[in-house]
PDB file of C-alpha atoms in Angstrom:
ATOM      1  CA  UNK A   1       0.038   0.178  -0.190  1.00 36.00           C
ATOM      2  CA  UNK A   2       2.995   2.352   0.856  1.00 38.00           C
ATOM      3  CA  UNK A   3       3.883   3.071  -2.853  1.00 45.00           C
ATOM      4  CA  UNK A   4       0.539   2.010  -4.825  1.00 39.00           C
ATOM      5  CA  UNK A   5       0.861   4.494  -7.338  1.00 39.00           C
ATOM      6  CA  UNK A   6       4.006   4.549  -8.273  1.00 43.00           C
ATOM      7  CA  UNK A   7       3.571   2.175 -10.678  1.00 39.00           C
ATOM      8  CA  UNK A   8       2.110   4.518 -12.830  1.00 38.00           C
ATOM      9  CA  UNK A   9       3.145   7.280 -15.231  1.00 40.00           C
ATOM     10  CA  UNK A  10       4.161  10.618 -14.230  1.00 38.00           C
ATOM     11  CA  UNK A  11       1.222  11.813 -11.563  1.00 33.00           C
ATOM     12  CA  UNK A  12       0.846  13.198  -8.418  1.00 33.00           C
ATOM     13  CA  UNK A  13       1.326  10.769  -5.449  1.00 32.00           C
ATOM     14  CA  UNK A  14      -2.443  10.304  -3.685  1.00 30.00           C
ATOM     15  CA  UNK A  15      -0.065   9.718  -0.229  1.00 32.00           C
ATOM     16  CA  UNK A  16       1.510  12.594   1.451  1.00 30.00           C
ATOM     17  CA  UNK A  17       3.623  11.729   4.402  1.00 31.00           C
ATOM     18  CA  UNK A  18       2.774  12.688   7.834  1.00 31.00           C
ATOM     19  CA  UNK A  19       5.193  14.579  10.248  1.00 31.00           C
ATOM     20  CA  UNK A  20       6.013  12.182  12.434  1.00 30.00           C
ATOM     21  CA  UNK A  21       7.463  10.328   9.677  1.00 30.00           C
ATOM     22  CA  UNK A  22      10.444  12.124  11.572  1.00 30.00           C
ATOM     23  CA  UNK A  23      10.455  10.762  14.645  1.00 28.00           C
ATOM     24  CA  UNK A  24      13.283   9.168  16.731  1.00 28.00           C
ATOM     25  CA  UNK A  25      14.701   6.238  14.864  1.00 31.00           C
ATOM     26  CA  UNK A  26      14.605   2.671  16.857  1.00 33.00           C
ATOM     27  CA  UNK A  27      18.050   0.492  17.968  1.00 32.00           C
ATOM     28  CA  UNK A  28      19.411   0.193  13.935  1.00 35.00           C
ATOM     29  CA  UNK A  29      22.381  -2.155  13.268  1.00 30.00           C
ATOM     30  CA  UNK A  30      22.458  -1.702  10.066  1.00 38.00           C
ATOM     31  CA  UNK A  31      26.290  -0.949   8.504  1.00 36.00           C
ATOM     32  CA  UNK A  32      25.362   1.749   6.379  1.00 41.00           C
ATOM     33  CA  UNK A  33      27.480   2.865   3.865  1.00 41.00           C
ATOM     34  CA  UNK A  34      28.486   6.118   4.544  1.00 42.00           C
ATOM     35  CA  UNK A  35      31.273   9.406   3.941  1.00 42.00           C
ATOM     36  CA  UNK A  36      31.477  11.043   7.193  1.00 39.00           C
ATOM     37  CA  UNK A  37      34.035  13.417   8.338  1.00 38.00           C
ATOM     38  CA  UNK A  38      35.965  13.621  11.392  1.00 35.00           C
ATOM     39  CA  UNK A  39      34.768  17.211  11.838  1.00 37.00           C
ATOM     40  CA  UNK A  40      31.327  16.102  12.368  1.00 45.00           C
ATOM     41  CA  UNK A  41      29.063  13.619  14.350  1.00 54.00           C
ATOM     42  CA  UNK A  42      26.625  12.357  12.607  1.00 57.00           C
ATOM     43  CA  UNK A  43      23.320  11.282  14.397  1.00 74.00           C
ATOM     44  CA  UNK A  44      21.926   8.555  11.865  1.00 72.00           C
ATOM     45  CA  UNK A  45      17.842   9.201  13.477  1.00 76.00           C
ATOM     46  CA  UNK A  46      18.440  12.330  11.851  1.00 83.00           C
ATOM     47  CA  UNK A  47      18.902  11.081   8.550  1.00 90.00           C
ATOM     48  CA  UNK A  48      16.832   7.546   8.436  1.00 89.00           C
ATOM     49  CA  UNK A  49      12.902   6.770   7.889  1.00 91.00           C
ATOM     50  CA  UNK A  50      11.390   4.509   9.903  1.00 91.00           C
ATOM     51  CA  UNK A  51      10.211   1.316   8.511  1.00 92.00           C
ATOM     52  CA  UNK A  52       7.422   2.310  10.680  1.00 91.00           C
ATOM     53  CA  UNK A  53       6.196   5.659   9.469  1.00 86.00           C
ATOM     54  CA  UNK A  54       2.806   5.863   8.602  1.00 84.00           C
ATOM     55  CA  UNK A  55       1.145   7.127   5.539  1.00 82.00           C
ATOM     56  CA  UNK A  56      -1.786   8.829   5.212  1.00 83.00           C
ATOM     57  CA  UNK A  57      -4.001   9.207   2.097  1.00 83.00           C
ATOM     58  CA  UNK A  58      -5.457  11.467   0.857  1.00 85.00           C
ATOM     59  CA  UNK A  59      -9.198  10.622   0.813  1.00 89.00           C
ATOM     60  CA  UNK A  60     -10.996  12.816  -2.072  1.00 90.00           C
ATOM     61  CA  UNK A  61     -13.516  10.141  -3.696  1.00 92.00           C
ATOM     62  CA  UNK A  62     -16.625  12.310  -2.641  1.00 93.00           C
ATOM     63  CA  UNK A  63     -15.281  15.871  -2.389  1.00 94.00           C
ATOM     64  CA  UNK A  64     -14.361  14.941  -6.297  1.00 95.00           C
ATOM     65  CA  UNK A  65     -18.059  13.292  -7.265  1.00 95.00           C
ATOM     66  CA  UNK A  66     -19.535  16.397  -5.686  1.00 96.00           C
ATOM     67  CA  UNK A  67     -18.191  18.208  -8.717  1.00 96.00           C
ATOM     68  CA  UNK A  68     -19.359  19.228 -11.940  1.00 96.00           C
ATOM     69  CA  UNK A  69     -18.342  17.370 -15.195  1.00 96.00           C
ATOM     70  CA  UNK A  70     -16.693  20.369 -16.196  1.00 97.00           C
ATOM     71  CA  UNK A  71     -15.150  21.121 -12.510  1.00 97.00           C
ATOM     72  CA  UNK A  72     -13.770  17.606 -12.929  1.00 97.00           C
ATOM     73  CA  UNK A  73     -11.737  18.007 -15.658  1.00 97.00           C
ATOM     74  CA  UNK A  74     -10.207  21.265 -14.085  1.00 97.00           C
ATOM     75  CA  UNK A  75      -9.363  19.587 -11.137  1.00 95.00           C
ATOM     76  CA  UNK A  76      -7.832  16.363 -12.977  1.00 95.00           C
ATOM     77  CA  UNK A  77      -5.947  18.685 -15.304  1.00 97.00           C
ATOM     78  CA  UNK A  78      -4.611  21.217 -12.023  1.00 95.00           C
ATOM     79  CA  UNK A  79      -3.366  17.732 -11.195  1.00 93.00           C
ATOM     80  CA  UNK A  80      -1.730  16.907 -14.109  1.00 94.00           C
ATOM     81  CA  UNK A  81       0.204  20.592 -13.985  1.00 95.00           C
ATOM     82  CA  UNK A  82       0.625  20.966 -10.475  1.00 91.00           C
ATOM     83  CA  UNK A  83       2.623  16.958 -10.522  1.00 89.00           C
ATOM     84  CA  UNK A  84       4.196  17.886 -14.090  1.00 91.00           C
ATOM     85  CA  UNK A  85       5.824  21.477 -12.582  1.00 89.00           C
ATOM     86  CA  UNK A  86       6.550  20.048  -9.047  1.00 89.00           C
ATOM     87  CA  UNK A  87       9.211  17.989 -11.194  1.00 90.00           C
ATOM     88  CA  UNK A  88      11.445  20.894 -11.102  1.00 88.00           C
ATOM     89  CA  UNK A  89      11.727  20.557  -7.039  1.00 89.00           C
ATOM     90  CA  UNK A  90      13.779  18.134  -7.582  1.00 92.00           C
ATOM     91  CA  UNK A  91      16.243  19.915  -9.747  1.00 89.00           C
ATOM     92  CA  UNK A  92      15.947  22.401  -6.824  1.00 87.00           C
ATOM     93  CA  UNK A  93      16.695  20.499  -4.127  1.00 90.00           C
ATOM     94  CA  UNK A  94      20.677  18.931  -4.637  1.00 91.00           C
ATOM     95  CA  UNK A  95      22.270  17.642  -7.998  1.00 90.00           C
ATOM     96  CA  UNK A  96      21.560  14.377  -7.436  1.00 94.00           C
ATOM     97  CA  UNK A  97      17.742  14.482  -6.756  1.00 95.00           C
ATOM     98  CA  UNK A  98      16.440  14.584 -10.581  1.00 95.00           C
ATOM     99  CA  UNK A  99      19.224  11.567 -11.327  1.00 96.00           C
ATOM    100  CA  UNK A 100      17.589   9.068  -7.612  1.00 97.00           C
ATOM    101  CA  UNK A 101      13.874  10.683  -8.959  1.00 96.00           C
ATOM    102  CA  UNK A 102      14.542   9.276 -12.455  1.00 96.00           C
ATOM    103  CA  UNK A 103      16.239   5.999 -11.843  1.00 97.00           C
ATOM    104  CA  UNK A 104      13.404   5.420  -8.976  1.00 96.00           C
ATOM    105  CA  UNK A 105      10.538   6.523 -10.913  1.00 96.00           C
ATOM    106  CA  UNK A 106      11.619   3.991 -14.055  1.00 97.00           C
ATOM    107  CA  UNK A 107      11.909   0.985 -11.413  1.00 97.00           C
ATOM    108  CA  UNK A 108       8.405   1.437 -10.360  1.00 96.00           C
ATOM    109  CA  UNK A 109       6.791   2.115 -13.745  1.00 96.00           C
ATOM    110  CA  UNK A 110       8.355  -1.249 -15.099  1.00 96.00           C
ATOM    111  CA  UNK A 111       6.513  -3.624 -12.819  1.00 96.00           C
ATOM    112  CA  UNK A 112       4.668  -4.083 -10.146  1.00 96.00           C
ATOM    113  CA  UNK A 113       5.935  -4.243  -6.008  1.00 96.00           C
ATOM    114  CA  UNK A 114       4.824  -7.522  -5.440  1.00 96.00           C
ATOM    115  CA  UNK A 115       7.007  -8.603  -8.732  1.00 96.00           C
ATOM    116  CA  UNK A 116       9.853  -6.598  -7.284  1.00 97.00           C
ATOM    117  CA  UNK A 117       9.768  -7.984  -3.858  1.00 96.00           C
ATOM    118  CA  UNK A 118      10.084 -11.404  -4.820  1.00 95.00           C
ATOM    119  CA  UNK A 119      12.794 -11.389  -6.796  1.00 95.00           C
ATOM    120  CA  UNK A 120      14.294  -9.871  -4.164  1.00 94.00           C
ATOM    121  CA  UNK A 121      14.284 -11.354  -1.248  1.00 92.00           C
ATOM    122  CA  UNK A 122      16.680 -13.784  -2.215  1.00 90.00           C
ATOM    123  CA  UNK A 123      18.950 -11.515  -0.834  1.00 92.00           C
ATOM    124  CA  UNK A 124      17.142  -9.013   0.977  1.00 93.00           C
ATOM    125  CA  UNK A 125      14.945  -9.333   4.524  1.00 95.00           C
ATOM    126  CA  UNK A 126      11.162  -8.345   4.430  1.00 95.00           C
ATOM    127  CA  UNK A 127      12.401  -5.266   6.354  1.00 95.00           C
ATOM    128  CA  UNK A 128      15.224  -3.855   4.402  1.00 96.00           C
ATOM    129  CA  UNK A 129      12.868  -4.103   1.071  1.00 96.00           C
ATOM    130  CA  UNK A 130      10.005  -2.475   3.221  1.00 96.00           C
ATOM    131  CA  UNK A 131      12.870   0.229   4.014  1.00 96.00           C
ATOM    132  CA  UNK A 132      13.714   0.859   0.179  1.00 97.00           C
ATOM    133  CA  UNK A 133       9.764   1.812  -0.143  1.00 96.00           C
ATOM    134  CA  UNK A 134      10.540   3.623   2.677  1.00 95.00           C
ATOM    135  CA  UNK A 135      12.675   5.681   1.378  1.00 96.00           C
ATOM    136  CA  UNK A 136      11.583   5.784  -2.073  1.00 96.00           C
ATOM    137  CA  UNK A 137       7.801   7.372  -0.241  1.00 93.00           C
ATOM    138  CA  UNK A 138      10.105   9.762   1.605  1.00 93.00           C
ATOM    139  CA  UNK A 139      12.361  10.906  -1.221  1.00 95.00           C
ATOM    140  CA  UNK A 140       8.899  11.555  -3.996  1.00 93.00           C
ATOM    141  CA  UNK A 141       6.881  12.925  -0.713  1.00 91.00           C
ATOM    142  CA  UNK A 142       9.944  15.800  -0.008  1.00 92.00           C
ATOM    143  CA  UNK A 143      10.701  15.384  -3.910  1.00 92.00           C
ATOM    144  CA  UNK A 144      14.053  15.319  -3.330  1.00 93.00           C
ATOM    145  CA  UNK A 145      16.314  13.531  -0.900  1.00 94.00           C
ATOM    146  CA  UNK A 146      16.162  16.629   1.458  1.00 94.00           C
ATOM    147  CA  UNK A 147      13.171  16.468   3.759  1.00 90.00           C
ATOM    148  CA  UNK A 148      10.943  19.210   3.069  1.00 81.00           C
ATOM    149  CA  UNK A 149      10.674  20.832   6.789  1.00 80.00           C
ATOM    150  CA  UNK A 150      13.877  20.555   8.401  1.00 80.00           C
ATOM    151  CA  UNK A 151      16.389  20.107   4.927  1.00 86.00           C
ATOM    152  CA  UNK A 152      18.324  17.653   6.583  1.00 90.00           C
ATOM    153  CA  UNK A 153      19.163  14.485   4.073  1.00 94.00           C
ATOM    154  CA  UNK A 154      17.570  11.248   3.978  1.00 94.00           C
ATOM    155  CA  UNK A 155      19.379   8.261   3.861  1.00 94.00           C
ATOM    156  CA  UNK A 156      18.147   4.739   3.108  1.00 96.00           C
ATOM    157  CA  UNK A 157      17.873   2.409   6.068  1.00 94.00           C
ATOM    158  CA  UNK A 158      19.519  -0.077   3.963  1.00 94.00           C
ATOM    159  CA  UNK A 159      22.751  -0.992   3.045  1.00 94.00           C
ATOM    160  CA  UNK A 160      24.278   0.713  -0.745  1.00 95.00           C
ATOM    161  CA  UNK A 161      25.002  -3.023  -1.508  1.00 96.00           C
ATOM    162  CA  UNK A 162      20.991  -4.156  -0.752  1.00 96.00           C
ATOM    163  CA  UNK A 163      19.834  -0.739  -2.471  1.00 97.00           C
ATOM    164  CA  UNK A 164      22.442  -1.574  -5.595  1.00 97.00           C
ATOM    165  CA  UNK A 165      20.838  -5.457  -5.635  1.00 97.00           C
ATOM    166  CA  UNK A 166      17.203  -4.050  -5.404  1.00 97.00           C
ATOM    167  CA  UNK A 167      18.470  -2.034  -8.662  1.00 97.00           C
ATOM    168  CA  UNK A 168      19.862  -4.780 -11.009  1.00 97.00           C
ATOM    169  CA  UNK A 169      16.839  -7.006 -10.140  1.00 97.00           C
ATOM    170  CA  UNK A 170      14.381  -4.722 -11.247  1.00 97.00           C
ATOM    171  CA  UNK A 171      12.670  -4.974 -14.870  1.00 97.00           C
ATOM    172  CA  UNK A 172      13.500  -1.836 -15.426  1.00 96.00           C
ATOM    173  CA  UNK A 173      17.259  -2.803 -15.254  1.00 97.00           C
ATOM    174  CA  UNK A 174      17.141  -5.216 -17.957  1.00 96.00           C
ATOM    175  CA  UNK A 175      14.744  -3.072 -20.033  1.00 95.00           C
ATOM    176  CA  UNK A 176      17.372  -0.766 -20.244  1.00 95.00           C
ATOM    177  CA  UNK A 177      20.888  -1.737 -18.216  1.00 95.00           C
ATOM    178  CA  UNK A 178      22.984   0.667 -19.998  1.00 95.00           C
ATOM    179  CA  UNK A 179      20.828   3.622 -19.033  1.00 95.00           C
ATOM    180  CA  UNK A 180      19.922   2.158 -15.325  1.00 96.00           C
ATOM    181  CA  UNK A 181      24.020   1.517 -14.459  1.00 96.00           C
ATOM    182  CA  UNK A 182      24.343   4.734 -15.684  1.00 95.00           C
ATOM    183  CA  UNK A 183      21.953   6.726 -13.359  1.00 96.00           C
ATOM    184  CA  UNK A 184      23.415   4.599 -10.730  1.00 97.00           C
ATOM    185  CA  UNK A 185      26.762   5.149 -11.294  1.00 95.00           C
ATOM    186  CA  UNK A 186      25.504   9.382 -11.179  1.00 94.00           C
ATOM    187  CA  UNK A 187      23.854   8.665  -7.804  1.00 95.00           C
ATOM    188  CA  UNK A 188      24.509   5.782  -5.683  1.00 95.00           C
ATOM    189  CA  UNK A 189      27.261   6.898  -3.800  1.00 95.00           C
ATOM    190  CA  UNK A 190      25.577  10.517  -3.361  1.00 94.00           C
ATOM    191  CA  UNK A 191      22.908   8.454  -1.879  1.00 96.00           C
ATOM    192  CA  UNK A 192      24.210   7.296   0.893  1.00 94.00           C
ATOM    193  CA  UNK A 193      27.312  10.095   1.397  1.00 90.00           C
ATOM    194  CA  UNK A 194      26.913  12.010   4.534  1.00 88.00           C
ATOM    195  CA  UNK A 195      29.112  14.817   5.266  1.00 85.00           C
ATOM    196  CA  UNK A 196      29.410  17.899   6.923  1.00 81.00           C
ATOM    197  CA  UNK A 197      29.135  19.939   3.914  1.00 82.00           C
ATOM    198  CA  UNK A 198      25.821  17.842   2.578  1.00 85.00           C
ATOM    199  CA  UNK A 199      24.343  16.676   5.499  1.00 84.00           C
ATOM    200  CA  UNK A 200      21.654  19.418   5.243  1.00 84.00           C
ATOM    201  CA  UNK A 201      20.201  21.796   2.974  1.00 84.00           C
ATOM    202  CA  UNK A 202      22.220  25.627   3.259  1.00 82.00           C
ATOM    203  CA  UNK A 203      24.879  27.933   1.615  1.00 78.00           C
ATOM    204  CA  UNK A 204      27.904  26.532   0.324  1.00 73.00           C
ATOM    205  CA  UNK A 205      30.309  25.406   2.456  1.00 72.00           C
ATOM    206  CA  UNK A 206      28.254  24.202   4.911  1.00 78.00           C
ATOM    207  CA  UNK A 207      25.466  22.654   3.072  1.00 81.00           C
ATOM    208  CA  UNK A 208      23.902  21.687  -0.245  1.00 83.00           C
ATOM    209  CA  UNK A 209      22.228  23.841  -3.079  1.00 81.00           C
ATOM    210  CA  UNK A 210      21.023  23.958  -6.217  1.00 81.00           C
ATOM    211  CA  UNK A 211      20.210  27.998  -5.970  1.00 80.00           C
ATOM    212  CA  UNK A 212      23.641  29.674  -6.564  1.00 81.00           C
ATOM    213  CA  UNK A 213      26.952  28.383  -7.594  1.00 81.00           C
ATOM    214  CA  UNK A 214      30.147  27.219  -5.696  1.00 79.00           C
ATOM    215  CA  UNK A 215      31.646  30.282  -5.828  1.00 83.00           C
ATOM    216  CA  UNK A 216      29.213  32.571  -4.433  1.00 84.00           C
ATOM    217  CA  UNK A 217      30.047  33.996  -1.466  1.00 82.00           C
ATOM    218  CA  UNK A 218      27.794  35.717   1.424  1.00 82.00           C
ATOM    219  CA  UNK A 219      28.504  39.355   0.310  1.00 86.00           C
ATOM    220  CA  UNK A 220      27.725  37.912  -3.125  1.00 86.00           C
ATOM    221  CA  UNK A 221      24.188  36.957  -2.204  1.00 85.00           C
ATOM    222  CA  UNK A 222      23.778  40.497  -0.097  1.00 86.00           C
ATOM    223  CA  UNK A 223      24.196  42.491  -3.628  1.00 87.00           C
ATOM    224  CA  UNK A 224      21.926  39.902  -5.347  1.00 87.00           C
ATOM    225  CA  UNK A 225      19.246  40.216  -2.458  1.00 88.00           C
ATOM    226  CA  UNK A 226      19.356  44.077  -3.237  1.00 89.00           C
ATOM    227  CA  UNK A 227      19.178  44.255  -6.791  1.00 88.00           C
ATOM    228  CA  UNK A 228      16.109  41.499  -6.431  1.00 87.00           C
ATOM    229  CA  UNK A 229      14.560  43.912  -3.440  1.00 88.00           C
ATOM    230  CA  UNK A 230      14.893  47.019  -5.651  1.00 89.00           C
ATOM    231  CA  UNK A 231      13.411  45.691  -8.385  1.00 87.00           C
ATOM    232  CA  UNK A 232      10.133  43.289  -6.912  1.00 87.00           C
ATOM    233  CA  UNK A 233      11.602  40.314  -7.855  1.00 85.00           C
ATOM    234  CA  UNK A 234      11.215  37.016  -6.033  1.00 82.00           C
ATOM    235  CA  UNK A 235      13.807  35.521  -4.562  1.00 77.00           C
ATOM    236  CA  UNK A 236      13.011  31.560  -4.537  1.00 74.00           C
ATOM    237  CA  UNK A 237      11.900  32.215  -7.765  1.00 70.00           C
ATOM    238  CA  UNK A 238      15.996  32.824  -9.115  1.00 77.00           C
ATOM    239  CA  UNK A 239      19.190  30.939  -8.792  1.00 81.00           C
ATOM    240  CA  UNK A 240      22.275  32.521  -9.123  1.00 84.00           C
ATOM    241  CA  UNK A 241      25.331  31.705 -10.819  1.00 84.00           C
ATOM    242  CA  UNK A 242      28.477  33.462 -10.196  1.00 84.00           C
ATOM    243  CA  UNK A 243      30.754  33.733 -13.858  1.00 81.00           C
ATOM    244  CA  UNK A 244      34.343  35.333 -14.016  1.00 78.00           C
ATOM    245  CA  UNK A 245      36.064  35.797 -17.624  1.00 70.00           C
ATOM    246  CA  UNK A 246      33.753  33.083 -18.910  1.00 66.00           C
ATOM    247  CA  UNK A 247      32.935  33.121 -22.926  1.00 66.00           C
ATOM    248  CA  UNK A 248      29.338  31.105 -23.709  1.00 62.00           C
ATOM    249  CA  UNK A 249      29.309  29.241 -26.955  1.00 62.00           C
ATOM    250  CA  UNK A 250      25.545  29.283 -28.141  1.00 58.00           C
ATOM    251  CA  UNK A 251      23.807  26.281 -29.452  1.00 57.00           C
ATOM    252  CA  UNK A 252      21.132  25.998 -32.331  1.00 57.00           C
ATOM    253  CA  UNK A 253      19.714  23.219 -30.758  1.00 56.00           C
ATOM    254  CA  UNK A 254      16.823  24.076 -28.448  1.00 57.00           C
ATOM    255  CA  UNK A 255      15.912  21.064 -26.352  1.00 59.00           C
ATOM    256  CA  UNK A 256      18.553  18.648 -24.881  1.00 54.00           C
ATOM    257  CA  UNK A 257      16.387  14.714 -23.843  1.00 56.00           C
ATOM    258  CA  UNK A 258      18.198  13.486 -20.019  1.00 52.00           C
ATOM    259  CA  UNK A 259      18.761  10.079 -22.596  1.00 53.00           C
ATOM    260  CA  UNK A 260      21.031  12.556 -24.768  1.00 55.00           C
ATOM    261  CA  UNK A 261      22.944  13.827 -21.990  1.00 48.00           C
ATOM    262  CA  UNK A 262      22.805  10.056 -20.171  1.00 50.00           C
ATOM    263  CA  UNK A 263      23.993   7.953 -23.552  1.00 51.00           C
ATOM    264  CA  UNK A 264      26.448  10.771 -24.474  1.00 54.00           C
ATOM    265  CA  UNK A 265      28.121  10.116 -20.985  1.00 49.00           C
ATOM    266  CA  UNK A 266      27.852  13.753 -20.535  1.00 45.00           C
ATOM    267  CA  UNK A 267      24.931  14.267 -17.743  1.00 43.00           C
ATOM    268  CA  UNK A 268      25.326  17.220 -15.697  1.00 43.00           C
ATOM    269  CA  UNK A 269      28.469  18.604 -17.957  1.00 36.00           C
ATOM    270  CA  UNK A 270      30.273  20.745 -17.484  1.00 34.00           C
ATOM    271  CA  UNK A 271      29.085  20.810 -13.598  1.00 36.00           C
ATOM    272  CA  UNK A 272      30.095  17.836 -12.191  1.00 37.00           C
ATOM    273  CA  UNK A 273      28.771  16.003  -9.290  1.00 37.00           C
ATOM    274  CA  UNK A 274      31.323  14.088  -7.779  1.00 36.00           C
ATOM    275  CA  UNK A 275      33.833  17.473  -7.721  1.00 35.00           C
ATOM    276  CA  UNK A 276      31.497  19.906  -6.516  1.00 34.00           C
ATOM    277  CA  UNK A 277      27.835  20.849  -5.381  1.00 36.00           C
ATOM    278  CA  UNK A 278      27.424  23.193  -7.685  1.00 36.00           C
ATOM    279  CA  UNK A 279      24.237  24.649  -9.693  1.00 36.00           C
ATOM    280  CA  UNK A 280      23.281  22.449 -12.982  1.00 37.00           C
ATOM    281  CA  UNK A 281      20.767  23.721 -16.012  1.00 38.00           C
ATOM    282  CA  UNK A 282      17.104  22.626 -15.462  1.00 38.00           C
ATOM    283  CA  UNK A 283      16.793  19.315 -17.437  1.00 37.00           C
ATOM    284  CA  UNK A 284      13.858  17.430 -15.940  1.00 37.00           C
ATOM    285  CA  UNK A 285      12.589  15.737 -17.798  1.00 37.00           C
ATOM    286  CA  UNK A 286      13.997  18.044 -20.641  1.00 36.00           C
ATOM    287  CA  UNK A 287      16.757  20.779 -20.980  1.00 33.00           C
ATOM    288  CA  UNK A 288      16.099  24.084 -22.428  1.00 32.00           C
ATOM    289  CA  UNK A 289      19.316  25.840 -23.295  1.00 33.00           C
ATOM    290  CA  UNK A 290      19.689  29.196 -25.319  1.00 30.00           C
TER     291      UNK A 290
END
């Protein structure tokens, strides 16, 4: 029931995560593959979602049936627009979130959850597979791998090896092996990475942000904020890139799909996920380039 709506094409989930989802985690004996700096004492209970997290389904059938036919159509298409529009939130959350989204969405779209579970239980316990479902739900509910109200990173409650096993056992992997491998290469380590620089959303050097390029300073932001305020521009709808002596080659092609980037080996290029947490172009599900 947790993710019964995930094996459908892009559309808004009819489940929401209740705030108690992020309550204190009971003792865990899992050995997680975490990258932790010596300067940071990581408290896993702040980053792992428990398997007994409550899932609250939005009951809207009665209200929907009370609408006129025209109102039902309006509500339907508004819902679709909201879901498609929400995809930008993954890009705004973290560099790896769009890649994780595409990986998870392809896995659940390719086959029913029950079939995926049956194939994975040879090497996973029922609790570990549930942890995978809970992570997926938390990720989609927050539209990214950071909690939507505390800004702390969400880490799966199963090992990276077991997570990867689920990926490789999926029907999506067998149908698009090259693409799924490329997606996992891009986000597999970042899903589990927990350092002083990425444990929370925040200003560069202290957290993760896709609103600012990595070379922006607090003084730069003060100048930008003053400019936006003077011109009555809402900062939430802006992203700031700091360029120094850069020459831009204008492309004649107007759109680039994710598959183009993955298959060409240029995903997120020239912004490297592995080297630094820089902002990158909006490309989920397509890229707009000038």
